[in-house]
Structure formats: C-alpha cells, structure tokens
C-alpha cells in the first residue's frame, strides 16, 4: 500500500509538472501578484486596530498610546474617535484597491495561460491520425478544448495564487496575534491539523467523482453534436424519440454525478466549518477569561475576534481550494491524454525533402 501511494503521488506531481511551464511563462505578473498579496495581508492585519484604538484609548482610558501622545491632534478623546474612524475608512479604501488590482492582474494572466494550453491542444488534435479521431467524437474534443483546458487556470490558482494569499494572511495575522497574546494565538491556529486530515479524506473522493462528472458531460456534448450533424438521417429514419430517450439517460447520469459532487463538497465544507467553529468558541472562552482576569484588554480581545474571523475565512478558502484542485485532476487527465498521444505521421530525423521540379512538370494527387 505504501508503494502504491508513493507511485500515485509521483504520478500526480508529474501531471501538475506538465502544466507548470504554462504558468511560469507569466512570472512577471505572478511576482507582482505576490507583492500585492503581501500588502493585502498587511491590510487584513491592520483592519481591527482602529477598533482597539477606539475602545482601549478613546473610550476606556482616554489618551493616545505610546508615540501618538506627542501628536497634538490626538490629545483629546474626541480626536481619537475621529482618528479611529478615518483610519478605518483609509484601510478599507486601500484594501479594496488592492483587491481590484489583484483580480485584474490574475484574470488577465489566467486567461492567457488557458489560451496557451488550448492552442497547443488544438495543434496536437490537428496532427493526430484519423484513427485517433475515429475513436473519439468531435463533441469530446470540443469539450476538452473549451472546458478541460481551464485546468491550467485552476492549477495556477490552486497551487500558487490562492494558497499563497491565504497562507500569507494566516501567517501575518498569526504573527501579529502572537505579539498580543501567545496563548490565544496558539488557539487561533489550533484547527490547522484537523483541517488537513479532512482535506486528505475528502480530496480523493472529490477527484474521482469530478472525473466521472466531466466524462458524463462530455458524452452529452458528443451525442448532441452527432445528432445535430446528422439531422437529415435523423428525420429520414425518424429517430427523434429514440434520441430523446437516449439523451434523457445521459442527462440522468450527469445529474447523479453532479449531486454526488455537491454532497461530497458540502460534507467537506461542513466538517471544516464545524472544526473552525469549535476553535472560535475556544478563543472566545479563553479570551473572555483573560479579559475578566485583567490579563487582556477589551480592545485586544476585539482584535482577536476579528483575526479569528480572518483566519477562519482564509482556512475555509484554503480547504475549498484544495477540494477544487482535486476535482481539476479529471480535466488534467483529459488534456494530457491528447497531448501525450503519439502522432500517426511524425517527422523523422534526417528525412530527405521532396525533389524540386520545374513549373509544368510537377506531379499532382487526385
């Protein structure tokens, strides 16, 4: 079992490795996206601090904290309230601008990756033999070109972009939380091992069902394409009723796989949500106890509550990305099946070119 597991992991790494060149060719855009991601994570860590300034210094204990005491504009509680409001608006504006920039850059880079892969797949399909195409329908090839090639976008997002964004957010928030209270910070990150086990259990189930779902959708497209391409024969032999019954059977199979996919994903989401909710309850209990004992301020507890929600969202998105990535493996298999197919006619090294002929003396093919 251990050997088979290692072979499976090696095969999966090879699959993803085949798509890496389509991703790394956009390395400039990816580097800029990573930089903006770091800034976005910093904004997430700073967002709750105006609330701490308001509760701990403007309301409970009037007076600006630390170095801010030297600023005349922050000498009164009223000025601190105004400063907290302005800081909150400014952080929201910067965070929103960063989100827009990240979405714009990623959508452009991701679409170019998809079209690069689709172009290579299209060229390969044109060079494959008639025997290859006779065993597959045009609808199936169109499904691979139009739908399955998006796997490179999902791989880039699932392997590089989304994990980087969520992990940077979790690490940044975790480091800032550690400076406030190490014990509560550990509770914030306690759910990570349980989430990893959940992803390992549900991941393979989601991947297998996704492959069956893509095959069912491909069969529907292939049958519809065949039927519409032969409308004269359909009308001549009056096969309309048969075609309708056959299409109904294909759609029933597709619906069944779709429902199973929704079931697995919702179960995955439920387990992760329950794990994170238990972790949040522990943070609230421990944080409330520390506030009552005087070891933690109310403002700091509010910061932890905000961080708890940020880490919860990042963890949920990270686990959802893992589940979606397992589902994408079905599309990767379908793309690589074509790209790895041997061409019937190949260029041989050292092949001699056709002899030149003068105008009017060249042969022709009938």
GROMACS .gro file of C-alpha atoms in nm:
model
  366
    1UNK     CA    1   0.000   0.000   0.000
    2UNK     CA    2   0.285   0.239   0.079
    3UNK     CA    3   0.450   0.175  -0.259
    4UNK     CA    4   0.123   0.228  -0.445
    5UNK     CA    5   0.065   0.552  -0.254
    6UNK     CA    6   0.413   0.678  -0.346
    7UNK     CA    7   0.356   0.589  -0.712
    8UNK     CA    8   0.024   0.772  -0.706
    9UNK     CA    9   0.184   1.082  -0.554
   10UNK     CA   10   0.461   1.071  -0.816
   11UNK     CA   11   0.204   1.047  -1.095
   12UNK     CA   12   0.009   1.344  -0.958
   13UNK     CA   13   0.328   1.553  -0.934
   14UNK     CA   14   0.408   1.465  -1.297
   15UNK     CA   15   0.062   1.579  -1.404
   16UNK     CA   16   0.096   1.916  -1.237
   17UNK     CA   17   0.454   1.946  -1.360
   18UNK     CA   18   0.335   1.929  -1.720
   19UNK     CA   19   0.131   2.246  -1.666
   20UNK     CA   20   0.397   2.444  -1.479
   21UNK     CA   21   0.561   2.588  -1.797
   22UNK     CA   22   0.228   2.747  -1.898
   23UNK     CA   23   0.218   2.914  -1.557
   24UNK     CA   24   0.581   3.024  -1.516
   25UNK     CA   25   0.585   3.199  -1.852
   26UNK     CA   26   0.376   3.466  -1.675
   27UNK     CA   27   0.630   3.502  -1.394
   28UNK     CA   28   0.635   3.884  -1.407
   29UNK     CA   29   0.263   3.906  -1.344
   30UNK     CA   30   0.287   3.639  -1.075
   31UNK     CA   31   0.564   3.829  -0.896
   32UNK     CA   32   0.354   4.146  -0.895
   33UNK     CA   33   0.054   3.949  -0.770
   34UNK     CA   34   0.267   3.809  -0.485
   35UNK     CA   35   0.378   4.160  -0.387
   36UNK     CA   36   0.020   4.287  -0.384
   37UNK     CA   37  -0.077   3.981  -0.182
   38UNK     CA   38   0.176   4.073   0.087
   39UNK     CA   39   0.031   4.424   0.104
   40UNK     CA   40  -0.323   4.286   0.117
   41UNK     CA   41  -0.230   4.057   0.408
   42UNK     CA   42  -0.084   4.356   0.592
   43UNK     CA   43  -0.414   4.540   0.544
   44UNK     CA   44  -0.603   4.244   0.690
   45UNK     CA   45  -0.377   4.254   0.997
   46UNK     CA   46  -0.425   4.631   1.040
   47UNK     CA   47  -0.803   4.647   0.985
   48UNK     CA   48  -0.907   4.574   1.351
   49UNK     CA   49  -0.662   4.819   1.510
   50UNK     CA   50  -0.876   5.134   1.474
   51UNK     CA   51  -1.134   4.948   1.686
   52UNK     CA   52  -0.870   4.880   1.953
   53UNK     CA   53  -0.769   5.247   1.945
   54UNK     CA   54  -1.132   5.346   1.994
   55UNK     CA   55  -1.216   5.104   2.279
   56UNK     CA   56  -0.890   5.097   2.477
   57UNK     CA   57  -0.781   5.459   2.449
   58UNK     CA   58  -1.065   5.686   2.335
   59UNK     CA   59  -1.341   5.532   2.548
   60UNK     CA   60  -1.198   5.330   2.838
   61UNK     CA   61  -0.871   5.513   2.910
   62UNK     CA   62  -0.860   5.850   2.729
   63UNK     CA   63  -0.520   5.926   2.590
   64UNK     CA   64  -0.326   5.823   2.282
   65UNK     CA   65  -0.098   5.518   2.309
   66UNK     CA   66   0.283   5.537   2.306
   67UNK     CA   67   0.439   5.766   2.043
   68UNK     CA   68   0.097   5.902   1.940
   69UNK     CA   69   0.087   6.101   2.264
   70UNK     CA   70   0.327   6.352   2.108
   71UNK     CA   71   0.077   6.445   1.836
   72UNK     CA   72  -0.137   6.750   1.929
   73UNK     CA   73  -0.420   6.633   1.703
   74UNK     CA   74  -0.467   6.322   1.919
   75UNK     CA   75  -0.465   6.494   2.257
   76UNK     CA   76  -0.837   6.451   2.332
   77UNK     CA   77  -1.073   6.152   2.334
   78UNK     CA   78  -1.281   6.317   2.063
   79UNK     CA   79  -0.980   6.344   1.834
   80UNK     CA   80  -0.900   5.977   1.894
   81UNK     CA   81  -1.255   5.881   1.792
   82UNK     CA   82  -1.218   6.081   1.469
   83UNK     CA   83  -0.873   5.931   1.405
   84UNK     CA   84  -1.010   5.578   1.453
   85UNK     CA   85  -1.291   5.645   1.204
   86UNK     CA   86  -1.057   5.798   0.945
   87UNK     CA   87  -0.807   5.514   0.985
   88UNK     CA   88  -1.082   5.257   0.936
   89UNK     CA   89  -1.201   5.425   0.615
   90UNK     CA   90  -0.844   5.459   0.484
   91UNK     CA   91  -0.762   5.093   0.549
   92UNK     CA   92  -1.084   4.984   0.378
   93UNK     CA   93  -1.007   5.200   0.072
   94UNK     CA   94  -0.653   5.065   0.039
   95UNK     CA   95  -0.766   4.706   0.091
   96UNK     CA   96  -1.040   4.743  -0.174
   97UNK     CA   97  -0.794   4.893  -0.423
   98UNK     CA   98  -0.554   4.604  -0.367
   99UNK     CA   99  -0.835   4.351  -0.422
  100UNK     CA  100  -0.931   4.518  -0.752
  101UNK     CA  101  -0.568   4.520  -0.869
  102UNK     CA  102  -0.521   4.153  -0.775
  103UNK     CA  103  -0.840   4.049  -0.955
  104UNK     CA  104  -0.746   4.246  -1.267
  105UNK     CA  105  -0.394   4.106  -1.288
  106UNK     CA  106  -0.495   3.750  -1.214
  107UNK     CA  107  -0.785   3.740  -1.461
  108UNK     CA  108  -0.559   3.855  -1.745
  109UNK     CA  109  -0.271   3.620  -1.662
  110UNK     CA  110  -0.502   3.326  -1.603
  111UNK     CA  111  -0.685   3.364  -1.934
  112UNK     CA  112  -0.354   3.380  -2.123
  113UNK     CA  113  -0.247   3.052  -1.961
  114UNK     CA  114  -0.572   2.887  -2.071
  115UNK     CA  115  -0.537   3.007  -2.431
  116UNK     CA  116  -0.174   2.895  -2.447
  117UNK     CA  117  -0.272   2.543  -2.340
  118UNK     CA  118  -0.577   2.541  -2.570
  119UNK     CA  119  -0.354   2.646  -2.862
  120UNK     CA  120  -0.115   2.356  -2.802
  121UNK     CA  121  -0.405   2.114  -2.764
  122UNK     CA  122  -0.563   2.242  -3.086
  123UNK     CA  123  -0.238   2.198  -3.278
  124UNK     CA  124  -0.196   1.845  -3.141
  125UNK     CA  125  -0.551   1.749  -3.238
  126UNK     CA  126  -0.485   1.859  -3.595
  127UNK     CA  127  -0.175   1.639  -3.619
  128UNK     CA  128  -0.324   1.322  -3.471
  129UNK     CA  129  -0.424   1.044  -3.708
  130UNK     CA  130  -0.769   0.979  -3.847
  131UNK     CA  131  -0.768   0.656  -3.645
  132UNK     CA  132  -0.740   0.860  -3.326
  133UNK     CA  133  -1.028   1.086  -3.426
  134UNK     CA  134  -1.242   0.790  -3.537
  135UNK     CA  135  -1.233   0.659  -3.180
  136UNK     CA  136  -1.345   0.992  -3.033
  137UNK     CA  137  -1.627   1.226  -3.120
  138UNK     CA  138  -1.589   1.590  -3.223
  139UNK     CA  139  -1.802   1.682  -2.921
  140UNK     CA  140  -1.550   1.518  -2.690
  141UNK     CA  141  -1.263   1.711  -2.850
  142UNK     CA  142  -1.458   2.036  -2.823
  143UNK     CA  143  -1.524   1.961  -2.456
  144UNK     CA  144  -1.153   1.918  -2.393
  145UNK     CA  145  -1.068   2.237  -2.581
  146UNK     CA  146  -1.336   2.460  -2.432
  147UNK     CA  147  -1.372   2.318  -2.081
  148UNK     CA  148  -1.080   2.099  -1.975
  149UNK     CA  149  -0.808   2.346  -2.079
  150UNK     CA  150  -0.924   2.571  -1.797
  151UNK     CA  151  -0.746   2.326  -1.567
  152UNK     CA  152  -0.423   2.527  -1.604
  153UNK     CA  153  -0.602   2.834  -1.464
  154UNK     CA  154  -0.736   2.630  -1.172
  155UNK     CA  155  -0.396   2.469  -1.108
  156UNK     CA  156  -0.221   2.808  -1.104
  157UNK     CA  157  -0.486   2.941  -0.873
  158UNK     CA  158  -0.497   2.629  -0.656
  159UNK     CA  159  -0.123   2.560  -0.634
  160UNK     CA  160   0.025   2.911  -0.638
  161UNK     CA  161  -0.209   3.210  -0.607
  162UNK     CA  162  -0.481   3.108  -0.361
  163UNK     CA  163  -0.257   2.912  -0.121
  164UNK     CA  164  -0.007   3.198  -0.121
  165UNK     CA  165  -0.278   3.453  -0.045
  166UNK     CA  166  -0.439   3.252   0.232
  167UNK     CA  167  -0.115   3.128   0.390
  168UNK     CA  168   0.037   3.476   0.390
  169UNK     CA  169  -0.281   3.608   0.553
  170UNK     CA  170  -0.277   3.335   0.820
  171UNK     CA  171   0.095   3.384   0.893
  172UNK     CA  172   0.072   3.764   0.905
  173UNK     CA  173  -0.232   3.764   1.129
  174UNK     CA  174  -0.081   3.487   1.342
  175UNK     CA  175   0.243   3.680   1.397
  176UNK     CA  176   0.061   3.998   1.498
  177UNK     CA  177  -0.169   3.795   1.725
  178UNK     CA  178   0.136   3.632   1.885
  179UNK     CA  179   0.266   3.975   1.981
  180UNK     CA  180  -0.063   4.049   2.157
  181UNK     CA  181  -0.112   3.717   2.336
  182UNK     CA  182   0.080   3.395   2.255
  183UNK     CA  183  -0.174   3.164   2.420
  184UNK     CA  184  -0.470   3.297   2.224
  185UNK     CA  185  -0.259   3.296   1.908
  186UNK     CA  186  -0.198   2.922   1.951
  187UNK     CA  187  -0.573   2.866   1.989
  188UNK     CA  188  -0.630   3.058   1.666
  189UNK     CA  189  -0.408   2.815   1.475
  190UNK     CA  190  -0.523   2.500   1.657
  191UNK     CA  191  -0.767   2.394   1.383
  192UNK     CA  192  -0.499   2.355   1.112
  193UNK     CA  193  -0.416   1.983   1.174
  194UNK     CA  194  -0.784   1.884   1.176
  195UNK     CA  195  -0.842   2.072   0.851
  196UNK     CA  196  -0.550   1.890   0.690
  197UNK     CA  197  -0.694   1.549   0.785
  198UNK     CA  198  -1.033   1.649   0.649
  199UNK     CA  199  -0.879   1.756   0.318
  200UNK     CA  200  -0.689   1.427   0.286
  201UNK     CA  201  -1.005   1.221   0.348
  202UNK     CA  202  -1.241   1.404   0.113
  203UNK     CA  203  -0.987   1.500  -0.156
  204UNK     CA  204  -0.969   1.165  -0.337
  205UNK     CA  205  -1.346   1.119  -0.329
  206UNK     CA  206  -1.398   1.461  -0.486
  207UNK     CA  207  -1.137   1.392  -0.755
  208UNK     CA  208  -1.287   1.058  -0.864
  209UNK     CA  209  -1.638   1.195  -0.880
  210UNK     CA  210  -1.523   1.502  -1.073
  211UNK     CA  211  -1.368   1.281  -1.340
  212UNK     CA  212  -1.691   1.085  -1.377
  213UNK     CA  213  -1.885   1.412  -1.395
  214UNK     CA  214  -1.665   1.550  -1.674
  215UNK     CA  215  -1.698   1.226  -1.871
  216UNK     CA  216  -2.079   1.236  -1.836
  217UNK     CA  217  -2.091   1.596  -1.961
  218UNK     CA  218  -1.860   1.506  -2.249
  219UNK     CA  219  -2.091   1.220  -2.353
  220UNK     CA  220  -2.386   1.459  -2.362
  221UNK     CA  221  -2.200   1.707  -2.581
  222UNK     CA  222  -2.075   1.431  -2.811
  223UNK     CA  223  -2.424   1.283  -2.857
  224UNK     CA  224  -2.582   1.622  -2.926
  225UNK     CA  225  -2.309   1.705  -3.177
  226UNK     CA  226  -2.353   1.372  -3.356
  227UNK     CA  227  -2.730   1.412  -3.370
  228UNK     CA  228  -2.730   1.769  -3.499
  229UNK     CA  229  -2.460   1.684  -3.754
  230UNK     CA  230  -2.684   1.410  -3.897
  231UNK     CA  231  -3.023   1.583  -3.892
  232UNK     CA  232  -3.117   1.452  -4.244
  233UNK     CA  233  -3.062   1.093  -4.128
  234UNK     CA  234  -3.249   1.159  -3.803
  235UNK     CA  235  -3.550   1.283  -3.997
  236UNK     CA  236  -3.526   1.014  -4.264
  237UNK     CA  237  -3.526   0.727  -4.013
  238UNK     CA  238  -3.747   0.908  -3.759
  239UNK     CA  239  -3.513   0.851  -3.463
  240UNK     CA  240  -3.631   1.160  -3.275
  241UNK     CA  241  -3.799   0.962  -2.996
  242UNK     CA  242  -3.500   0.728  -2.957
  243UNK     CA  243  -3.260   1.024  -2.941
  244UNK     CA  244  -3.475   1.194  -2.679
  245UNK     CA  245  -3.479   0.882  -2.459
  246UNK     CA  246  -3.104   0.831  -2.502
  247UNK     CA  247  -3.031   1.196  -2.417
  248UNK     CA  248  -3.254   1.163  -2.110
  249UNK     CA  249  -3.044   0.868  -1.991
  250UNK     CA  250  -2.722   1.063  -2.042
  251UNK     CA  251  -2.855   1.365  -1.854
  252UNK     CA  252  -2.976   1.144  -1.568
  253UNK     CA  253  -2.623   1.009  -1.528
  254UNK     CA  254  -2.480   1.362  -1.536
  255UNK     CA  255  -2.729   1.480  -1.273
  256UNK     CA  256  -2.639   1.185  -1.047
  257UNK     CA  257  -2.267   1.266  -1.064
  258UNK     CA  258  -2.340   1.635  -1.008
  259UNK     CA  259  -2.546   1.557  -0.698
  260UNK     CA  260  -2.272   1.332  -0.560
  261UNK     CA  261  -2.021   1.609  -0.621
  262UNK     CA  262  -2.238   1.858  -0.430
  263UNK     CA  263  -2.280   1.603  -0.149
  264UNK     CA  264  -1.905   1.547  -0.108
  265UNK     CA  265  -1.824   1.918  -0.125
  266UNK     CA  266  -2.094   2.009   0.127
  267UNK     CA  267  -1.977   1.735   0.364
  268UNK     CA  268  -1.622   1.866   0.327
  269UNK     CA  269  -1.743   2.219   0.397
  270UNK     CA  270  -1.950   2.107   0.698
  271UNK     CA  271  -1.660   1.925   0.864
  272UNK     CA  272  -1.428   2.221   0.812
  273UNK     CA  273  -1.691   2.467   0.936
  274UNK     CA  274  -1.754   2.261   1.250
  275UNK     CA  275  -1.381   2.242   1.321
  276UNK     CA  276  -1.337   2.617   1.281
  277UNK     CA  277  -1.646   2.692   1.491
  278UNK     CA  278  -1.514   2.483   1.780
  279UNK     CA  279  -1.183   2.668   1.753
  280UNK     CA  280  -1.364   3.002   1.756
  281UNK     CA  281  -1.558   2.902   2.068
  282UNK     CA  282  -1.234   2.815   2.246
  283UNK     CA  283  -1.083   3.153   2.153
  284UNK     CA  284  -1.389   3.339   2.281
  285UNK     CA  285  -1.389   3.146   2.608
  286UNK     CA  286  -1.016   3.183   2.674
  287UNK     CA  287  -1.011   3.548   2.562
  288UNK     CA  288  -1.311   3.639   2.778
  289UNK     CA  289  -1.149   3.473   3.078
  290UNK     CA  290  -0.828   3.668   3.025
  291UNK     CA  291  -1.020   3.996   3.000
  292UNK     CA  292  -1.200   3.921   3.328
  293UNK     CA  293  -0.867   3.848   3.495
  294UNK     CA  294  -0.717   4.172   3.365
  295UNK     CA  295  -0.451   3.998   3.153
  296UNK     CA  296  -0.601   4.126   2.827
  297UNK     CA  297  -0.777   4.448   2.729
  298UNK     CA  298  -1.122   4.460   2.572
  299UNK     CA  299  -0.977   4.619   2.258
  300UNK     CA  300  -0.723   4.340   2.222
  301UNK     CA  301  -1.000   4.081   2.255
  302UNK     CA  302  -1.192   4.256   1.976
  303UNK     CA  303  -0.875   4.241   1.763
  304UNK     CA  304  -0.854   3.866   1.831
  305UNK     CA  305  -1.219   3.820   1.734
  306UNK     CA  306  -1.151   3.997   1.404
  307UNK     CA  307  -0.837   3.790   1.350
  308UNK     CA  308  -1.032   3.475   1.429
  309UNK     CA  309  -1.278   3.558   1.150
  310UNK     CA  310  -0.996   3.642   0.907
  311UNK     CA  311  -0.816   3.314   0.981
  312UNK     CA  312  -1.146   3.126   0.957
  313UNK     CA  313  -1.219   3.272   0.612
  314UNK     CA  314  -0.864   3.208   0.494
  315UNK     CA  315  -0.871   2.849   0.623
  316UNK     CA  316  -1.209   2.777   0.466
  317UNK     CA  317  -1.092   2.919   0.133
  318UNK     CA  318  -0.768   2.722   0.157
  319UNK     CA  319  -0.953   2.395   0.216
  320UNK     CA  320  -1.206   2.480  -0.056
  321UNK     CA  321  -0.916   2.543  -0.294
  322UNK     CA  322  -0.775   2.201  -0.210
  323UNK     CA  323  -1.109   2.036  -0.282
  324UNK     CA  324  -1.148   2.220  -0.612
  325UNK     CA  325  -0.793   2.128  -0.706
  326UNK     CA  326  -0.866   1.759  -0.659
  327UNK     CA  327  -1.166   1.798  -0.888
  328UNK     CA  328  -0.947   1.960  -1.155
  329UNK     CA  329  -0.730   1.647  -1.183
  330UNK     CA  330  -1.001   1.492  -1.402
  331UNK     CA  331  -0.961   1.772  -1.657
  332UNK     CA  332  -0.580   1.743  -1.639
  333UNK     CA  333  -0.607   1.374  -1.727
  334UNK     CA  334  -0.826   1.452  -2.030
  335UNK     CA  335  -0.589   1.721  -2.158
  336UNK     CA  336  -0.275   1.513  -2.111
  337UNK     CA  337  -0.443   1.216  -2.278
  338UNK     CA  338  -0.443   1.414  -2.602
  339UNK     CA  339  -0.106   1.587  -2.557
  340UNK     CA  340   0.064   1.253  -2.481
  341UNK     CA  341  -0.094   1.068  -2.774
  342UNK     CA  342   0.155   0.956  -3.039
  343UNK     CA  343   0.115   1.112  -3.380
  344UNK     CA  344   0.050   0.874  -3.668
  345UNK     CA  345   0.284   1.061  -3.901
  346UNK     CA  346   0.597   1.208  -3.744
  347UNK     CA  347   0.896   1.393  -3.878
  348UNK     CA  348   1.195   1.160  -3.889
  349UNK     CA  349   1.541   1.295  -3.821
  350UNK     CA  350   1.745   1.315  -4.143
  351UNK     CA  351   1.444   1.273  -4.374
  352UNK     CA  352   1.515   1.390  -4.731
  353UNK     CA  353   1.300   1.668  -4.878
  354UNK     CA  354   1.096   1.613  -5.194
  355UNK     CA  355   1.296   1.681  -5.512
  356UNK     CA  356   1.240   2.017  -5.673
  357UNK     CA  357   1.059   2.032  -6.006
  358UNK     CA  358   1.024   2.293  -6.275
  359UNK     CA  359   0.688   2.463  -6.344
  360UNK     CA  360   0.458   2.245  -6.551
  361UNK     CA  361   0.643   1.923  -6.469
  362UNK     CA  362   0.535   1.871  -6.106
  363UNK     CA  363   0.314   1.576  -6.024
  364UNK     CA  364  -0.020   1.606  -5.851
  365UNK     CA  365  -0.251   1.399  -5.633
  366UNK     CA  366  -0.606   1.303  -5.737
   0.00000   0.00000   0.00000
